[in-house]
Coordinates of C-alpha atoms and ligand atoms in Angstrom, one line a residue:
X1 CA 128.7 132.5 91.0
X2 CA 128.6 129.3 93.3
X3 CA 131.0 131.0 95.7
X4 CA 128.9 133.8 96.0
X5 CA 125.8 131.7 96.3
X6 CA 127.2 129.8 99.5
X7 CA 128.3 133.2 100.6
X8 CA 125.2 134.7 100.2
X9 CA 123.3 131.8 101.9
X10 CA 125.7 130.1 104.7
X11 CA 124.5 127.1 106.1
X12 CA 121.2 126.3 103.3
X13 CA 123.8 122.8 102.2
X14 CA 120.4 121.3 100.4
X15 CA 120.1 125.0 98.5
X16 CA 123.4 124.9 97.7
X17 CA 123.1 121.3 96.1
X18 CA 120.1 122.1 94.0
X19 CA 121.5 125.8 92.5
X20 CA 124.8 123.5 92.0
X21 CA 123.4 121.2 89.9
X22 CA 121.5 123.9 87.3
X23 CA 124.7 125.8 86.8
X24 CA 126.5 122.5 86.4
X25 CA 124.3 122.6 83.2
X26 CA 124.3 126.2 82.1
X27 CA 127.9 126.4 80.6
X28 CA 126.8 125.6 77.2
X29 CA 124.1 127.7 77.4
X30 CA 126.2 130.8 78.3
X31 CA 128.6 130.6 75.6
X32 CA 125.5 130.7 73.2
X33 CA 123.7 133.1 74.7
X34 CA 126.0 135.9 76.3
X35 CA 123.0 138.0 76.7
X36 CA 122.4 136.0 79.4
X37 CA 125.6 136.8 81.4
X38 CA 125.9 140.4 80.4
X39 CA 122.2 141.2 82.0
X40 CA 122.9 138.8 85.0
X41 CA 120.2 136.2 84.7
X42 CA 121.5 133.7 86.3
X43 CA 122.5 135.9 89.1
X44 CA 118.8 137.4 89.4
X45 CA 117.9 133.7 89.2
X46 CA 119.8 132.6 92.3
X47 CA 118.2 135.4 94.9
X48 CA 114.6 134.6 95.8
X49 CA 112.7 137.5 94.7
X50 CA 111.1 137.7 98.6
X51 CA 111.1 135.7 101.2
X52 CA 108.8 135.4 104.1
X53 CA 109.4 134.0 107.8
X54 CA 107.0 133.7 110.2
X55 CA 105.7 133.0 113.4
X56 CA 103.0 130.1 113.8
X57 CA 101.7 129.7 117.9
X58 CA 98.9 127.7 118.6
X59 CA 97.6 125.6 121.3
X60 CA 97.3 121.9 121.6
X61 CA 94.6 119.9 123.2
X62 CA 95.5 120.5 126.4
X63 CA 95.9 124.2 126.1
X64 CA 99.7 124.7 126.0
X65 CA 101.1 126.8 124.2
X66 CA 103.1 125.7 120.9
X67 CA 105.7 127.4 118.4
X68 CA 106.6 127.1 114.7
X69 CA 108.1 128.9 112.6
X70 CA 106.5 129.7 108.7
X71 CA 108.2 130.2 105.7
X72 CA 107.1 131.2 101.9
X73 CA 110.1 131.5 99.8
X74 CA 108.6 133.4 96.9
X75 CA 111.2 132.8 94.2
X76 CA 110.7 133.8 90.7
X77 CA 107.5 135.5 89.2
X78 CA 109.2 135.8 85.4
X79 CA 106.3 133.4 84.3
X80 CA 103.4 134.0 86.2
X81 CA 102.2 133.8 89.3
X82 CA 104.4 132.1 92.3
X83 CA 103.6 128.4 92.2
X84 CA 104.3 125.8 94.5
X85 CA 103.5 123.6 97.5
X86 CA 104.1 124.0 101.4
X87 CA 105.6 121.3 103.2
X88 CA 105.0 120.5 106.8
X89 CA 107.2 118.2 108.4
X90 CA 110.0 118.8 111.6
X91 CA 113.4 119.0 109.1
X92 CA 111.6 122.4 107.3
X93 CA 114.0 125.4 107.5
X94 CA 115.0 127.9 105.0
X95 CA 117.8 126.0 103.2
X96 CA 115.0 123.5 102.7
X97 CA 112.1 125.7 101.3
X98 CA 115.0 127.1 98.9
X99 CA 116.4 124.3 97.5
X100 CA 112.8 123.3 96.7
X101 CA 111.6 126.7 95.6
X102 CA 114.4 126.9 93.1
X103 CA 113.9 123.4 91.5
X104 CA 110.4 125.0 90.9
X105 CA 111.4 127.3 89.3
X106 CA 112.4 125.5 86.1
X107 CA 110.3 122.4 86.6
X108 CA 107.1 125.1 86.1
X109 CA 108.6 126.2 83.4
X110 CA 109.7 122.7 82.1
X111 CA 106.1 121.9 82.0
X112 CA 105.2 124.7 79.3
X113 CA 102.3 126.3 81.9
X114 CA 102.1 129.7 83.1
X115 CA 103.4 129.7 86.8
X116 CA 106.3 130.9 88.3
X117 CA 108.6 129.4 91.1
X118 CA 108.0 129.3 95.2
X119 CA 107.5 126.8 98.2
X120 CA 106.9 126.9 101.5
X121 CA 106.2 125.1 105.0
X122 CA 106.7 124.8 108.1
X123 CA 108.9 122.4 111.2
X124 CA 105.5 121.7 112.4
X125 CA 105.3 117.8 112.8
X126 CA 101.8 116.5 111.8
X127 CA 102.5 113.1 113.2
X128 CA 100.8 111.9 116.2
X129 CA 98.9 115.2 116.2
X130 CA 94.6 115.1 116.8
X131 CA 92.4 116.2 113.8
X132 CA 91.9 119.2 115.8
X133 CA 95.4 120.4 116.8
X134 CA 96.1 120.1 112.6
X135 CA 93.1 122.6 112.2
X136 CA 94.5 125.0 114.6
X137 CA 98.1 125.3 113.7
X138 CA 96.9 125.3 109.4
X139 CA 94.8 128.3 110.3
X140 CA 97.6 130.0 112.6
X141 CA 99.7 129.5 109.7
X142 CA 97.2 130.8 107.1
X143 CA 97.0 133.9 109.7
X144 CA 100.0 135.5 108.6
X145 CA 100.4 134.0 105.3
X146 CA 97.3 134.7 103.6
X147 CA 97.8 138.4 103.0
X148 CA 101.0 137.0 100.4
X149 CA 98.8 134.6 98.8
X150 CA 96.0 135.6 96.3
X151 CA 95.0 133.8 92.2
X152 CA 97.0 136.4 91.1
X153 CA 100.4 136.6 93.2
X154 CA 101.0 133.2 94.8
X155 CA 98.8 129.6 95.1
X156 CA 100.2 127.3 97.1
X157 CA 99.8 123.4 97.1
X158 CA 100.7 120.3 98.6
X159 CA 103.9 118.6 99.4
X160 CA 105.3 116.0 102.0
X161 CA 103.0 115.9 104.8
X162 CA 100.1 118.4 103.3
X163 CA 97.3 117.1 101.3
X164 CA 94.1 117.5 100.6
X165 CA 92.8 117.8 104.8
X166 CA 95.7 120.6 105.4
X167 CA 94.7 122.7 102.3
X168 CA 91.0 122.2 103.0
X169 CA 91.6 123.8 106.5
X170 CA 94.1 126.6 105.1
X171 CA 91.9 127.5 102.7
X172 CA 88.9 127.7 104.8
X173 CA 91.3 130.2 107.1
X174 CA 92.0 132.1 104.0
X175 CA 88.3 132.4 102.8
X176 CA 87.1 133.5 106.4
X177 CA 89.8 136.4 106.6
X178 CA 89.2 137.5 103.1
X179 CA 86.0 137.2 102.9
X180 CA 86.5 135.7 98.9
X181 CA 85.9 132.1 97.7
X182 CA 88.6 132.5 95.9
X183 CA 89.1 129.1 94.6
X184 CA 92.1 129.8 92.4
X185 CA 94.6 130.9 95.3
X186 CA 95.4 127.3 96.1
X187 CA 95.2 123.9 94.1
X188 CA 95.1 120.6 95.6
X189 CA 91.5 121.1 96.8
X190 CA 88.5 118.8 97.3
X191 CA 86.8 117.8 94.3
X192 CA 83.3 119.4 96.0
X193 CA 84.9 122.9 96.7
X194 CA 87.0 123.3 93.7
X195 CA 89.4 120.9 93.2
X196 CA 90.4 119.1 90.0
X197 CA 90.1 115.4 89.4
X198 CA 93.4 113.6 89.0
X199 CA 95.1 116.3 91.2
X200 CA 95.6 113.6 93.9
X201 CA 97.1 111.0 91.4
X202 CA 98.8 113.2 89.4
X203 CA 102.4 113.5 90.6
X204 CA 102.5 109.4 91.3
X205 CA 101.0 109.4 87.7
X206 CA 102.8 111.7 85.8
X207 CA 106.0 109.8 87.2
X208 CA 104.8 106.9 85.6
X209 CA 103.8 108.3 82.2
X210 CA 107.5 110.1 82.4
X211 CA 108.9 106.7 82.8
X212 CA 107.1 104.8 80.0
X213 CA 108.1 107.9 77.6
X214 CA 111.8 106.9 79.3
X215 CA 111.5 102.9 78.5
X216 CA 109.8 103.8 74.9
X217 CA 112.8 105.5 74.0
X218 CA 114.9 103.2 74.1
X219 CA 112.4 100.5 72.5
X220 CA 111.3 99.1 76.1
X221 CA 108.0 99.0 78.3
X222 CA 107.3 98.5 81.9
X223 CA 105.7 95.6 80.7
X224 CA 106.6 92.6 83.0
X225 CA 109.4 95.0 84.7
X226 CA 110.1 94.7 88.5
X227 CA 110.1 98.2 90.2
X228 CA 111.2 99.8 93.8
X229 CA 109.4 102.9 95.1
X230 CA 110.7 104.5 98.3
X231 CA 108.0 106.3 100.3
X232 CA 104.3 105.3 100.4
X233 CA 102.9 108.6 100.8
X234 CA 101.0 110.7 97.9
X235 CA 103.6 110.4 95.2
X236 CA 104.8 107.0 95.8
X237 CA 101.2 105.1 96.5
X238 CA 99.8 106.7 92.8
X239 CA 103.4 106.3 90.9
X240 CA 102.7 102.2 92.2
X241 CA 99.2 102.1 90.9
X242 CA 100.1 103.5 87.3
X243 CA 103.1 101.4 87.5
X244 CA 101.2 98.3 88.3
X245 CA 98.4 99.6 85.0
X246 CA 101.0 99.6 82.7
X247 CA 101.8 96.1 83.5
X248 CA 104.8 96.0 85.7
X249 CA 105.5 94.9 89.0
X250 CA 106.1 96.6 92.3
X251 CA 107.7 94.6 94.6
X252 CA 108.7 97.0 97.5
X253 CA 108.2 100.6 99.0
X254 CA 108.9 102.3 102.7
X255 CA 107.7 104.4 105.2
X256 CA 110.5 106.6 107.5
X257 CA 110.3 103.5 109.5
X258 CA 111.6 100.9 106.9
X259 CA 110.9 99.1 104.1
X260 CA 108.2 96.3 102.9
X261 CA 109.5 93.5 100.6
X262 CA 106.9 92.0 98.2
X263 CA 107.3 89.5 95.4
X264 CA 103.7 89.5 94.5
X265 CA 103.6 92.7 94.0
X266 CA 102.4 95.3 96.7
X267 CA 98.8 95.7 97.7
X268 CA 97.6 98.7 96.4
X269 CA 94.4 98.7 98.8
X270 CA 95.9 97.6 101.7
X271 CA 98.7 100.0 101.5
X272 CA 96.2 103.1 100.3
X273 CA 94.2 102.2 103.6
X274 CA 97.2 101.4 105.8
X275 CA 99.3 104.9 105.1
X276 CA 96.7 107.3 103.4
X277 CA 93.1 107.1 105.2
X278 CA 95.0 105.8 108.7
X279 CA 98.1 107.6 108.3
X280 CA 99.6 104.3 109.8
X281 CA 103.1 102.6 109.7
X282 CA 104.5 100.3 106.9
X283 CA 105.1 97.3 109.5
X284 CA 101.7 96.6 109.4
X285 CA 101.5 95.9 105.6
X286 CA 103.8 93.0 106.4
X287 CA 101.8 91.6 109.0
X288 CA 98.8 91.7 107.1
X289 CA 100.0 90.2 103.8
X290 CA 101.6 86.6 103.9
X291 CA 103.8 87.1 101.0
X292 CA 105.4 90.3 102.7
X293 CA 108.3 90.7 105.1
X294 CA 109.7 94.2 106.5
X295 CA 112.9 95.7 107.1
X296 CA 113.6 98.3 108.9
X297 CA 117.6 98.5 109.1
X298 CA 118.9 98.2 105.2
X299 CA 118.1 100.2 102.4
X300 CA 115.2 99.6 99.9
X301 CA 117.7 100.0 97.3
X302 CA 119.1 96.8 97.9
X303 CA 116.0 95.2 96.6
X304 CA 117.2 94.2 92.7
X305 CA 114.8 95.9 90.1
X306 CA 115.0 96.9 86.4
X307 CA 113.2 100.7 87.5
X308 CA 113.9 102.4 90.7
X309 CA 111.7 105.4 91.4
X310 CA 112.5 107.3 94.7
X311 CA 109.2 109.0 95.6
X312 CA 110.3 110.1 99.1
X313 CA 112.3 113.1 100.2
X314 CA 115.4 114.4 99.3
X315 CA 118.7 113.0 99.3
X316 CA 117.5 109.2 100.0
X317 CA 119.8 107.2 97.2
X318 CA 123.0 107.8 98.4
X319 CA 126.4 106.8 96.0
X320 CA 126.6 103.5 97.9
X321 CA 123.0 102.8 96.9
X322 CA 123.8 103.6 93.3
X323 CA 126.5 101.6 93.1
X324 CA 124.3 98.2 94.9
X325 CA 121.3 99.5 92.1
X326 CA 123.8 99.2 89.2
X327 CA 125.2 95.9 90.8
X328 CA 121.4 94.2 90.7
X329 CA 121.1 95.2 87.0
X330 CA 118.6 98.4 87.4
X331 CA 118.7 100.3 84.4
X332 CA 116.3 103.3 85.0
X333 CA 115.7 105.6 87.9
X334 CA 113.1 108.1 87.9
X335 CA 113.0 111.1 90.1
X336 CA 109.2 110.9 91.6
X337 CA 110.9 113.4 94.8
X338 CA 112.3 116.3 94.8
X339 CA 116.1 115.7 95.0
X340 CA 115.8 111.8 96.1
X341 CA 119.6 111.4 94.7
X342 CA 122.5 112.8 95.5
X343 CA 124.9 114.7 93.3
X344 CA 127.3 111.4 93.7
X345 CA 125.3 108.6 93.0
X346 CA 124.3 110.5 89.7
X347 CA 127.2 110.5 89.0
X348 CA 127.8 106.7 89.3
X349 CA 124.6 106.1 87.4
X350 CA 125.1 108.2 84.6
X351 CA 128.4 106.9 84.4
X352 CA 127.3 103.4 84.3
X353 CA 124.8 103.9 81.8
X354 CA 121.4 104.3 83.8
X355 CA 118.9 106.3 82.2
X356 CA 118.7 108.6 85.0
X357 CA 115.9 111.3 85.2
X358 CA 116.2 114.4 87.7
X359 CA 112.8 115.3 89.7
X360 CA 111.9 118.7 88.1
X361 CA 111.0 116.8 84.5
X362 CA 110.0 113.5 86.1
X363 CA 107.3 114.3 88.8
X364 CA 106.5 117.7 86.8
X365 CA 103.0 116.3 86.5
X366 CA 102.0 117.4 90.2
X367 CA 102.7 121.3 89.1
X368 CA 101.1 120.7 85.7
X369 CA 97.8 119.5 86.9
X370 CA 97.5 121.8 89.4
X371 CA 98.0 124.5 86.5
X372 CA 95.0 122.8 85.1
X373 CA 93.4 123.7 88.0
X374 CA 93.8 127.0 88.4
X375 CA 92.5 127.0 84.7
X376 CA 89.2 124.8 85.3
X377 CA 88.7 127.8 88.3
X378 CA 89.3 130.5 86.1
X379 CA 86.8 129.3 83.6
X380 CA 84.6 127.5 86.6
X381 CA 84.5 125.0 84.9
X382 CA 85.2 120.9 85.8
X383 CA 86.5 118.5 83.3
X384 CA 86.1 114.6 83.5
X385 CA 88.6 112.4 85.5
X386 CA 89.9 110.6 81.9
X387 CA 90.3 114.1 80.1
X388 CA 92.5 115.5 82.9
X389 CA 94.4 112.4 82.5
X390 CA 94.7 113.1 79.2
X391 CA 96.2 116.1 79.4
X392 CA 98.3 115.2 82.1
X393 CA 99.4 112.3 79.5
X394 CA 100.2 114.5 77.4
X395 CA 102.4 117.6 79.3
X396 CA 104.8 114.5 80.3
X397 CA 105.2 113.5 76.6
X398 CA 105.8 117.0 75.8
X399 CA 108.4 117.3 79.0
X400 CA 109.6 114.4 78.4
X401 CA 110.1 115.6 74.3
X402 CA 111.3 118.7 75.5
X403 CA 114.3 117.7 77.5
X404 CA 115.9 114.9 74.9
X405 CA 115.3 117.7 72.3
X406 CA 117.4 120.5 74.3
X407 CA 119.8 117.8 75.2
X408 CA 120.3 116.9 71.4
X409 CA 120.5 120.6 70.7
X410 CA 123.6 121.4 73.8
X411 CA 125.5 118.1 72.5
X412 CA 124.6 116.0 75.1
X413 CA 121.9 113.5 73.9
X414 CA 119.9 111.6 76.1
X415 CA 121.3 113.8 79.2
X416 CA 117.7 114.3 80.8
X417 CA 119.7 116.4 83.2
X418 CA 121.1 118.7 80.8
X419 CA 118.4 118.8 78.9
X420 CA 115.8 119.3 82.3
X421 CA 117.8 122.0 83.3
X422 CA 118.4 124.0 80.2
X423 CA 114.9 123.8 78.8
X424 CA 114.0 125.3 82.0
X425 CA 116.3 127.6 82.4
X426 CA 115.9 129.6 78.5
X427 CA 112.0 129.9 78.9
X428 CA 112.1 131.5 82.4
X429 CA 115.8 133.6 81.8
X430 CA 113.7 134.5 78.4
X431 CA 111.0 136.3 80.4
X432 CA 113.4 137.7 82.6
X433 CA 115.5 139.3 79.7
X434 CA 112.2 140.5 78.3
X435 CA 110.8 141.9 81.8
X436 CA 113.5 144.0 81.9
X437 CA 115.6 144.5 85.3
X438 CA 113.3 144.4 88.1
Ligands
NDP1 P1 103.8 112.5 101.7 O1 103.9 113.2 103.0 O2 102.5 112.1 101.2 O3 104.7 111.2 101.7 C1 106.1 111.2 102.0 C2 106.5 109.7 102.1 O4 107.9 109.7 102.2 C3 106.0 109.0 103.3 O5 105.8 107.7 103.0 C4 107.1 109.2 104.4 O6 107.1 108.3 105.4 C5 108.3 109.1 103.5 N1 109.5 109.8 104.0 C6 109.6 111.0 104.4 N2 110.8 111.3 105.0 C7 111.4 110.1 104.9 C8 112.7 109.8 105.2 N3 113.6 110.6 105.8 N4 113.1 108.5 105.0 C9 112.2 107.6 104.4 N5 111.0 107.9 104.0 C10 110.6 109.2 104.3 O7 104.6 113.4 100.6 P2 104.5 113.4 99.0 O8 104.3 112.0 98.6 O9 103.6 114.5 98.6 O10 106.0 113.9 98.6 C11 107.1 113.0 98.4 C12 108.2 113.7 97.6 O11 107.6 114.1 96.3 C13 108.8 115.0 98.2 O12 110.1 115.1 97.8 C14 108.0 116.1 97.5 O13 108.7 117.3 97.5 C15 107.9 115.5 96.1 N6 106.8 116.1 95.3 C16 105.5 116.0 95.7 C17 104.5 116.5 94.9 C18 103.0 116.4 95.3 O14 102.2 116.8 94.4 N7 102.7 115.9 96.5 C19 104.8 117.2 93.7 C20 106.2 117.1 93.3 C21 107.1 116.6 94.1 P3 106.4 108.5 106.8 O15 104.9 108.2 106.5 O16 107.1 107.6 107.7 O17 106.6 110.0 107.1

């Protein structure tokens, strides 16, 4: 079924990777559950039920013409509607918005909510690029892809290099064409138009709360812990703050420039007001703070640490990294990306003994609150900051539940990737089975 996958899809390596890795799993599974084979789930599964390309022009400030291209890789429906962000960032093509579409897939369905699996984006490069010239290219793009989208069919989000000011403008495109204030067609919005509280912290959060369900299990806490994030975006700037509540220490993080190294534990403030509210570079952390220094040839991963939670972009902690991680005594790493490791260096971790846990359960939370969402807009209703934390809270425990008990159950215990990928898997093949061929 690999074969035919890269067959089927020549060229999409980071597609490949990610469909690898779920049917690395699925063996057990199969020789449970024939039914599964005999109505071709998994083969259903691995074909995107519709895909969308598109063009995006627009002009810039100085009236040129510019190009993108769009995508929407709408990718399983089984469980409700198609659900999942749109990334915007020069590396986007279709082997991209796959591989990420397909971990949704099963993460959604990890996290016990009714959504189904898709992603999208575009190679459109936000950096360096005027307030303006973001407004015109999100409402070319909304353009074309609004007529997909709708509460019912497909709500899109955020991802690397779309957050709240990119959906605000989308959605405004998508309210003017329509003519609806449809607040339910995408998630991630401003608290005053219909957004949820804790939305913006939830992915960095719901990393953290995955972890401390990790370190509990094996009678530990992050309690006076030292911990690496990669990144200082959205995930990575609320995984350090949660980090930092439950009492351990962040001592380093990274922009696509380089790294910042510091032992007092990074600035929350000045990093939030450095990289979020003036999308700046991560040098200037360490020229503002005494006790920092910055590297910007290296790896963070050569910083020693108990924890190491890549909150980046895929494919970041290479086998080399894993090996120098392992080497500085780090005993749990925590998927806050999408695909941060790859398939080697989880294999040298797992190998070694490193409580290892794969994206689609760990940073789960982002999806879950943003199916919280959807249901405070159904209802129009708006629940407090602490109960939406709460519940968030309490999906991770669940996920986090969910997976050791699957693993326990295929003969693999305390395999969060096993047990990630087959407790996703049964719900959404389930529906499939039941949904009949279509
Ligand atoms: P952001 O755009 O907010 O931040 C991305 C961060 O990663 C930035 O600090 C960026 O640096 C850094 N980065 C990007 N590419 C590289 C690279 N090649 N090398 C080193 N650093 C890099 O994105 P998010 O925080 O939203 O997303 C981060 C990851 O989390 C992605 O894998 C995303 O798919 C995943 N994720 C996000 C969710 C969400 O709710 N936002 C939900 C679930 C998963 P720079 O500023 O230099 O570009």
């Amino acid at each position: 079924m690999f074969d035919e996958v890269i067959a089927r899809n020549p060229g999409e390596i980071e597609f490949h990777q990610a469909v690898r890795e779920v049917l690395e799993s699925l063996g057990p599974v199969v020789a449970k559950h024939p039914e599964y084979a005999d109505s071709e789930v998994i083969r259903r599964l691995c074909e995107p039920e519709r895909q969308i390309i598109f063009r995006v022009p627009w002009t810039d400030d100085r009236a040129r013409v510019q190009l993108n291209r769009g995508f929407r890789v709408e990718f399983n429906s089984a469980l409700g509607p198609y659900k999942g962000g749109l990334r915007f960032h020069p590396s986007v093509y279709l082997g991209i918005v796959k591989f990420l579409g397909f971990e949704q897939i099963f993460k959604n369905s990890l996290s016990g909510l009714p959504i189904g699996g898709a992603k999208g984006g575009s190679d459109f490069d936000p950096k360096g690029r005027s307030e303006a010239e973001v407004m015109r290219f999100c409402q070319s793009f909304m353009t074309e892809l609004y007529r997909h989208l709708g509460e019912y069919t497909d709500v899109p989000a955020g991802d690397i290099g779309v957050g709240g000011r990119e959906i605000g403008y989308m959605f405004g495109q998508y309210k003017r064409i329509t003519n609806r204030y449809e607040s339910g067609t995408f998630t991630g919005k401003g608290l005053s138009w219909g957004g949820s509280q804790v939305r913006t912290e939830a992915t960095g959060y719901g990393t953290a709360f995955f972890v401390k369900e990790m370190l509990k299990a094996s009678a530990e806490s992050f309690d006076g812990k030292r911990v690496v994030v990669s990144g200082s975006g959205n995930v990575a700037t609320y995984a350090i703050e949660k980090v930092h509540q439950f009492g351990a220490r962040v001592v380093a993080c990274s922009d696509s420039s380089g790294y910042v190294v510091d032992e007092a534990g990074i600035d929350l403030d000045l990093l939030k007001e450095i990289k979020i509210e003036r999308r700046g570079r991560i040098d200037e952390y360490a020229d503002r703070r005494a006790s920092a220094s910055f590297i910007s040839d290296g790896s963070i991963w050569d910083v020693p640490c108990d924890v190491a939670l890549p909150c980046a972009t895929q494919n970041e902690l290479d086998d080399e990294n894993a090996i120098r991680l392992i080497k500085n005594g780090c005993r749990v790493v925590a998927e806050g990306a999408n695909m941060p490791t790859t398939p080697r260096a989880i294999h040298t971790l797992r190998d070694a003994g490193v409580r290892f846990g794969p994206g689609k359960a760990v940073n789960a939370g982002g999806v879950a609150t943003s199916a919280l969402e959807m249901q405070q807009n159904a209802s129009r209703d708006s629940w407090t900051f602490d109960y939406t934390e709460e519940r968030l809270s309490e999906i991770m425990t669940s996920v986090h539940h969910r997976c050791l008990e699957t693993a326990d159950e295929y003969g693999a215990p305390n395999d969060y990737v096993v047990g990630a990928n087959i407790a996703g898997f049964t719900r959404v093949a389930d529906a499939m089975l039941a949904l009949g061929v279509i």
